[in-house]
CSV table of C-alpha atoms and ligand atoms in Angstrom, one decimal:
chain,number,residue,atom,x,y,z
A,1,MET,CA,0.0,0.0,0.0
A,2,ALA,CA,1.4,3.4,-0.9
A,3,THR,CA,2.1,6.0,1.8
A,4,ASN,CA,-1.1,8.0,1.4
A,5,PHE,CA,-0.7,10.3,4.4
A,6,ASN,CA,2.1,12.5,5.6
A,7,TYR,CA,3.0,14.1,8.9
A,8,PRO,CA,4.3,17.7,8.7
A,9,GLY,CA,6.3,17.0,11.8
A,10,MET,CA,8.5,14.6,9.8
A,11,GLU,CA,10.0,17.5,7.9
A,12,ARG,CA,12.6,17.9,10.6
A,13,TRP,CA,13.9,14.4,10.1
A,14,LYS,CA,14.5,14.8,6.4
A,15,GLY,CA,18.1,14.1,5.5
A,16,ARG,CA,18.8,13.0,9.1
A,17,VAL,CA,19.8,9.5,10.0
A,18,ALA,CA,17.6,6.8,11.6
A,19,ILE,CA,18.7,3.4,12.7
A,20,VAL,CA,16.1,0.6,12.5
A,21,THR,CA,17.0,-2.7,14.0
A,22,GLY,CA,15.4,-5.8,12.5
A,23,ALA,CA,14.9,-4.1,9.2
A,24,SER,CA,15.0,-7.3,7.1
A,25,ALA,CA,11.4,-8.4,7.8
A,26,GLY,CA,8.0,-7.4,9.1
A,27,ILE,CA,7.6,-4.1,11.0
A,28,GLY,CA,11.2,-3.0,10.6
A,29,TYR,CA,11.1,-3.6,6.9
A,30,GLU,CA,7.9,-1.6,6.4
A,31,LEU,CA,9.1,1.2,8.7
A,32,SER,CA,12.4,1.5,6.9
A,33,LYS,CA,10.6,1.8,3.6
A,34,ARG,CA,8.2,4.6,4.9
A,35,LEU,CA,11.0,6.5,6.5
A,36,VAL,CA,13.0,6.6,3.3
A,37,GLN,CA,9.9,7.7,1.4
A,38,LEU,CA,9.7,10.6,3.8
A,39,GLY,CA,13.3,11.6,3.1
A,40,VAL,CA,15.1,10.0,6.0
A,41,VAL,CA,18.5,8.3,5.7
A,42,VAL,CA,17.8,4.9,7.2
A,43,VAL,CA,20.5,2.5,8.4
A,44,GLY,CA,18.6,-0.8,8.4
A,45,CYS,CA,20.3,-3.6,10.3
A,46,ALA,CA,19.7,-7.3,10.8
A,47,ARG,CA,21.7,-10.5,10.6
A,48,ASN,CA,20.5,-11.2,7.1
A,49,ILE,CA,20.7,-8.1,5.0
A,50,ALA,CA,19.8,-9.4,1.5
A,51,ALA,CA,16.2,-8.2,1.9
A,52,ILE,CA,17.4,-4.8,3.1
A,53,GLU,CA,19.8,-4.5,0.2
A,54,SER,CA,17.1,-5.3,-2.4
A,55,LEU,CA,14.7,-2.8,-0.7
A,56,SER,CA,17.5,-0.2,-0.9
A,57,GLN,CA,17.7,-0.8,-4.7
A,58,GLU,CA,13.9,-0.4,-5.0
A,59,LEU,CA,14.0,2.8,-3.1
A,60,SER,CA,16.9,4.3,-5.0
A,61,THR,CA,14.8,7.1,-6.4
A,62,SER,CA,13.0,7.9,-3.2
A,63,GLY,CA,13.7,11.0,-1.1
A,64,GLY,CA,15.9,9.4,1.5
A,65,LYS,CA,18.1,6.4,1.3
A,66,LEU,CA,18.5,3.0,2.9
A,67,VAL,CA,21.8,1.6,3.9
A,68,ALA,CA,22.0,-2.0,5.0
A,69,MET,CA,24.4,-2.9,7.8
A,70,LYS,CA,24.9,-6.4,9.1
A,71,CYS,CA,24.5,-6.5,12.9
A,72,ASP,CA,23.5,-9.2,15.3
A,73,VAL,CA,22.1,-7.2,18.3
A,74,ARG,CA,23.2,-9.9,20.7
A,75,LYS,CA,26.8,-9.1,19.9
A,76,GLU,CA,28.2,-6.0,21.5
A,77,GLU,CA,31.1,-5.9,19.0
A,78,ASP,CA,28.6,-5.8,16.1
A,79,ILE,CA,26.8,-2.9,17.7
A,80,LEU,CA,30.0,-1.0,18.3
A,81,SER,CA,31.3,-1.6,14.8
A,82,MET,CA,27.9,-0.5,13.3
A,83,MET,CA,27.9,2.7,15.4
A,84,SER,CA,31.5,3.4,14.3
A,85,ALA,CA,30.5,2.9,10.6
A,86,ILE,CA,27.6,5.2,11.1
A,87,LYS,CA,29.9,7.8,12.6
A,88,SER,CA,32.4,7.6,9.7
A,89,GLN,CA,29.7,7.6,7.0
A,90,PHE,CA,27.2,10.1,8.3
A,91,GLY,CA,28.7,11.7,11.4
A,92,GLY,CA,26.1,10.0,13.6
A,93,ALA,CA,22.5,9.0,13.9
A,94,ASP,CA,19.5,11.0,15.3
A,95,VAL,CA,16.8,8.3,15.7
A,96,CYS,CA,17.0,4.8,16.9
A,97,VAL,CA,14.1,2.3,16.5
A,98,ASN,CA,14.8,-0.8,18.6
A,99,ASN,CA,12.6,-3.1,16.7
A,100,ALA,CA,14.6,-6.4,16.4
A,101,GLY,CA,12.8,-9.0,18.5
A,102,LEU,CA,11.5,-12.6,18.6
A,103,SER,CA,9.7,-15.3,20.5
A,104,HIS,CA,10.4,-18.9,20.5
A,105,ASN,CA,7.7,-21.4,21.2
A,106,SER,CA,9.0,-21.7,24.7
A,107,SER,CA,6.8,-22.1,27.8
A,108,LEU,CA,8.2,-21.7,31.4
A,109,LEU,CA,7.8,-25.4,32.0
A,110,SER,CA,9.3,-26.7,28.8
A,111,GLY,CA,11.3,-24.0,27.2
A,112,THR,CA,15.1,-24.4,26.8
A,113,THR,CA,17.7,-22.2,28.4
A,114,GLU,CA,19.1,-21.5,24.9
A,115,GLN,CA,15.7,-20.2,23.7
A,116,TRP,CA,15.3,-18.0,26.8
A,117,LYS,CA,18.9,-16.7,26.4
A,118,GLU,CA,18.3,-15.7,22.8
A,119,MET,CA,15.0,-13.9,23.7
A,120,LEU,CA,16.7,-12.0,26.6
A,121,GLU,CA,19.7,-11.1,24.5
A,122,VAL,CA,17.8,-9.7,21.6
A,123,ASN,CA,14.7,-8.3,23.2
A,124,VAL,CA,16.3,-6.8,26.3
A,125,LEU,CA,20.1,-6.7,26.3
A,126,GLY,CA,20.5,-5.9,22.5
A,127,LEU,CA,17.9,-3.1,23.0
A,128,CYS,CA,19.8,-1.7,26.0
A,129,MET,CA,23.2,-1.8,24.3
A,130,MET,CA,21.8,-0.1,21.2
A,131,THR,CA,20.2,2.6,23.2
A,132,ARG,CA,23.3,3.2,25.4
A,133,GLU,CA,25.5,3.5,22.3
A,134,PHE,CA,23.0,5.6,20.4
A,135,ILE,CA,22.5,8.1,23.2
A,136,LYS,CA,26.3,8.3,23.9
A,137,GLN,CA,27.0,9.4,20.4
A,138,LEU,CA,24.1,11.9,20.4
A,139,ARG,CA,25.5,13.5,23.6
A,140,GLU,CA,29.1,13.5,22.2
A,141,ARG,CA,27.7,15.4,19.2
A,142,ASN,CA,25.6,17.8,21.4
A,143,VAL,CA,22.5,16.7,19.6
A,144,ASP,CA,19.6,17.3,22.0
A,145,ASP,CA,16.6,16.3,19.9
A,146,GLY,CA,17.3,12.7,19.2
A,147,HIS,CA,14.5,10.1,19.6
A,148,VAL,CA,14.6,6.4,20.8
A,149,VAL,CA,11.6,4.3,19.9
A,150,HIS,CA,11.3,0.8,21.4
A,151,VAL,CA,9.0,-1.7,19.7
A,152,ASN,CA,7.4,-3.2,22.8
A,153,SER,CA,4.3,-5.4,22.7
A,154,ILE,CA,0.9,-5.8,24.4
A,155,ALA,CA,2.7,-8.8,25.9
A,156,GLY,CA,4.7,-6.2,27.9
A,157,HIS,CA,1.5,-5.0,29.6
A,158,GLY,CA,-0.3,-8.2,30.4
A,159,VAL,CA,0.3,-11.9,30.4
A,160,ALA,CA,-1.9,-13.7,27.9
A,161,ASN,CA,-3.0,-17.2,28.5
A,162,VAL,CA,-0.7,-18.5,25.9
A,163,SER,CA,2.1,-20.5,27.4
A,164,SER,CA,4.4,-20.3,24.4
A,165,LEU,CA,4.6,-16.6,24.9
A,166,HIS,CA,5.1,-16.4,28.7
A,167,PHE,CA,8.9,-16.0,28.7
A,168,TYR,CA,8.6,-13.5,25.7
A,169,SER,CA,6.1,-11.6,27.8
A,170,GLY,CA,8.7,-11.4,30.6
A,171,THR,CA,11.2,-9.8,28.2
A,172,LYS,CA,8.6,-7.3,27.0
A,173,PHE,CA,7.6,-6.5,30.7
A,174,ALA,CA,11.3,-5.7,31.0
A,175,VAL,CA,11.0,-3.3,28.0
A,176,THR,CA,8.1,-1.6,29.8
A,177,ALA,CA,10.3,-0.9,32.8
A,178,LEU,CA,13.3,0.1,30.6
A,179,ILE,CA,11.2,2.8,28.8
A,180,GLU,CA,10.3,4.4,32.2
A,181,GLY,CA,13.9,4.0,33.5
A,182,LEU,CA,15.4,5.7,30.5
A,183,ARG,CA,12.8,8.5,30.6
A,184,LYS,CA,13.8,9.2,34.2
A,185,GLU,CA,17.6,9.1,33.4
A,186,LEU,CA,17.1,11.5,30.4
A,187,ARG,CA,14.9,13.8,32.4
A,188,ASP,CA,17.4,13.9,35.3
A,189,LEU,CA,20.0,15.1,32.7
A,190,LYS,CA,17.5,17.8,31.6
A,191,SER,CA,17.9,16.2,28.2
A,192,ASN,CA,15.4,16.8,25.4
A,193,ILE,CA,16.2,13.4,23.8
A,194,LYS,CA,12.9,11.5,23.7
A,195,ILE,CA,12.1,7.9,24.6
A,196,SER,CA,8.9,6.4,23.3
A,197,ALA,CA,7.5,3.0,22.5
A,198,VAL,CA,4.8,1.3,20.5
A,199,SER,CA,3.1,-1.8,21.8
A,200,PRO,CA,1.5,-3.8,19.1
A,201,GLY,CA,-1.1,-6.5,19.4
A,202,ARG,CA,-1.0,-9.2,16.7
A,203,VAL,CA,0.6,-8.1,13.4
A,204,ALA,CA,1.0,-10.3,10.3
A,205,THR,CA,4.8,-10.6,10.0
A,206,GLU,CA,7.3,-13.4,10.2
A,207,PHE,CA,7.0,-13.4,14.0
A,208,LEU,CA,4.6,-16.3,14.3
A,209,PRO,CA,5.9,-18.4,11.4
A,210,ARG,CA,9.4,-18.0,13.0
A,211,LEU,CA,8.0,-19.0,16.4
A,212,GLN,CA,6.5,-22.1,14.8
A,213,GLY,CA,9.9,-22.9,13.2
A,214,ARG,CA,8.5,-22.7,9.7
A,215,GLU,CA,11.1,-23.2,7.0
A,216,ASN,CA,10.3,-20.2,4.8
A,217,PRO,CA,8.5,-17.9,7.2
A,218,LYS,CA,7.9,-15.1,4.7
A,219,ASP,CA,6.0,-17.5,2.4
A,220,VAL,CA,3.5,-18.6,5.0
A,221,ILE,CA,2.5,-15.3,6.7
A,222,GLU,CA,-0.9,-15.3,5.1
A,223,GLU,CA,-1.6,-18.9,5.9
A,224,VAL,CA,-0.5,-18.6,9.6
A,225,TYR,CA,-2.4,-15.4,10.4
A,226,SER,CA,-5.6,-16.5,8.5
A,227,LYS,CA,-6.1,-18.9,11.4
A,228,THR,CA,-6.6,-15.9,13.8
A,229,ALA,CA,-10.2,-15.4,14.9
A,230,TYR,CA,-10.0,-11.6,14.2
A,231,VAL,CA,-8.5,-9.4,11.5
A,232,VAL,CA,-4.9,-8.8,12.5
A,233,LEU,CA,-2.8,-5.7,12.0
A,234,GLN,CA,-0.5,-5.2,9.1
A,235,PRO,CA,3.2,-4.0,9.4
A,236,GLU,CA,2.3,-0.6,7.9
A,237,ASP,CA,-0.1,0.0,10.8
A,238,ILE,CA,2.8,-0.1,13.2
A,239,ALA,CA,5.1,1.7,10.8
A,240,ASN,CA,2.6,4.6,10.7
A,241,SER,CA,2.3,4.5,14.5
A,242,VAL,CA,6.1,5.0,14.8
A,243,ILE,CA,6.0,7.8,12.2
A,244,TYR,CA,3.3,9.5,14.2
A,245,ILE,CA,5.5,9.2,17.3
A,246,LEU,CA,8.5,10.6,15.5
A,247,ALA,CA,6.4,13.5,14.0
A,248,THR,CA,5.3,14.8,17.4
A,249,PRO,CA,6.7,18.3,18.3
A,250,PRO,CA,9.8,18.5,20.6
A,251,ARG,CA,7.6,19.3,23.6
A,252,MET,CA,5.5,16.2,23.2
A,253,GLN,CA,6.7,12.7,24.2
A,254,ILE,CA,4.5,9.7,23.5
A,255,HIS,CA,5.3,7.2,26.2
A,256,ASP,CA,4.0,3.8,25.0
A,257,MET,CA,1.3,3.6,22.4
A,258,ILE,CA,-0.8,0.4,22.5
A,259,VAL,CA,-2.1,-0.5,19.1
A,260,ARG,CA,-4.4,-3.6,19.0
A,261,PRO,CA,-6.4,-5.2,16.2
A,262,THR,CA,-10.0,-4.0,16.9
A,263,GLN,CA,-11.3,-7.4,17.8
A,264,GLN,CA,-8.3,-8.7,19.8
A,265,ASP,CA,-8.9,-9.8,23.4
C,1,NAP,N1,4.2,-9.5,15.0
C,1,NAP,C1,3.6,-9.3,16.1
C,1,NAP,O1,2.4,-9.8,16.3
C,1,NAP,C2,4.2,-8.5,17.2
C,1,NAP,C3,3.4,-8.1,18.2
C,1,NAP,C4,3.9,-7.3,19.2
C,1,NAP,C5,5.3,-6.9,19.2
C,1,NAP,N2,6.0,-7.3,18.1
C,1,NAP,C6,7.4,-6.9,18.1
C,1,NAP,O2,7.7,-6.3,16.9
C,1,NAP,C7,9.1,-6.4,16.7
C,1,NAP,C8,9.4,-6.8,15.2
C,1,NAP,O3,8.9,-8.1,15.0
C,1,NAP,P1,8.1,-8.5,13.7
C,1,NAP,O4,6.7,-8.8,14.1
C,1,NAP,O5,8.3,-7.5,12.6
C,1,NAP,O6,8.8,-9.9,13.4
C,1,NAP,P2,9.7,-10.5,12.2
C,1,NAP,O7,8.9,-10.3,10.9
C,1,NAP,O8,10.0,-11.9,12.6
C,1,NAP,O9,11.0,-9.6,12.2
C,1,NAP,C9,11.9,-9.7,13.2
C,1,NAP,C10,13.1,-8.9,12.8
C,1,NAP,O10,14.1,-8.9,13.9
C,1,NAP,C11,15.4,-9.3,13.4
C,1,NAP,N3,16.2,-10.0,14.4
C,1,NAP,C12,15.9,-11.1,15.1
C,1,NAP,N4,17.0,-11.5,15.8
C,1,NAP,C13,17.9,-10.5,15.6
C,1,NAP,C14,19.3,-10.3,16.0
C,1,NAP,N5,19.9,-11.2,16.8
C,1,NAP,N6,20.0,-9.3,15.6
C,1,NAP,C15,19.4,-8.4,14.7
C,1,NAP,N7,18.2,-8.5,14.2
C,1,NAP,C16,17.4,-9.6,14.7
C,1,NAP,C17,15.1,-10.1,12.2
C,1,NAP,O11,16.1,-10.1,11.3
C,1,NAP,P3,17.2,-11.2,11.0
C,1,NAP,O12,16.6,-12.5,11.3
C,1,NAP,O13,17.6,-11.0,9.5
C,1,NAP,O14,18.4,-10.9,11.9
C,1,NAP,C18,13.9,-9.4,11.6
C,1,NAP,O15,14.3,-8.4,10.8
C,1,NAP,C19,9.7,-7.4,17.7
C,1,NAP,O16,10.3,-6.6,18.7
C,1,NAP,C20,8.4,-8.0,18.2
C,1,NAP,O17,8.6,-8.5,19.5
C,1,NAP,C21,5.5,-8.1,17.1
């Protein structure tokens, strides 16, 4: 679907640099596309960057540009080398959307420690390392209007009766606490750098096919989500929510925007 609405507040991000983690699929992919169409220079990162590279080709005549960088957010060295590449190529970044995330099919009684570690490392530690490094370079550059957006989840606000998602829900509850903690740290510094989040309900992405261990997750999105009893969200709905958050004036900080499918419990 084409971008059919624009936010005047996005003007101030034109030509500036936004990092989107997990840009190779789902919400991050759609968000990267929209930001580039609005004139933003997007550094899209993930472990598999082929999809980001081909999106970058597709968007070559758009207002902004998309640069793919390989980065496993579990690895501090990957994050540091990406930040240093951003510094040498662009001087720095002004927006950071911590979107990379996953859930395994991993209940509290039968999940494996490896599965729990990966979820903690991506959903919590990766998000914290990215945020720390991002804010550090903003402050070194004396940029006081940067914006961090965490992609949280409704699972970060309530524990659904879905055992496969209980550990995941724990990681997203941590994100809920981290948003408020960071807000307080930035406020104590009298910083105008903003911290916001969006908490989606069910969105048709590779999230569930990956949780189910499907071989080609991208190819079965429709099949998997057609089994949901209600109409699910599309990645563009969350991309537009993030754009709304970024387009707010400097005085206004959206804390955590919950966006559910209309019929979801
Ligand atoms: N879909 C939903 O229903 C839903 C609901 C609420 C919240 N969310 C949240 O939305 C965010 C995006 O998920 P999605 O639904 O768009 O899922 P998705 O389609 O499966 O995309 C997940 C993205 O995260 C990246 N990723 C995973 N592990 C990574 C790692 N170690 N390092 C770097 N990138 C990594 C993946 O890229 P690579 O595999 O190429 O590294 C991929 O680009 C997640 O934080 C998720 O928790 C999703």
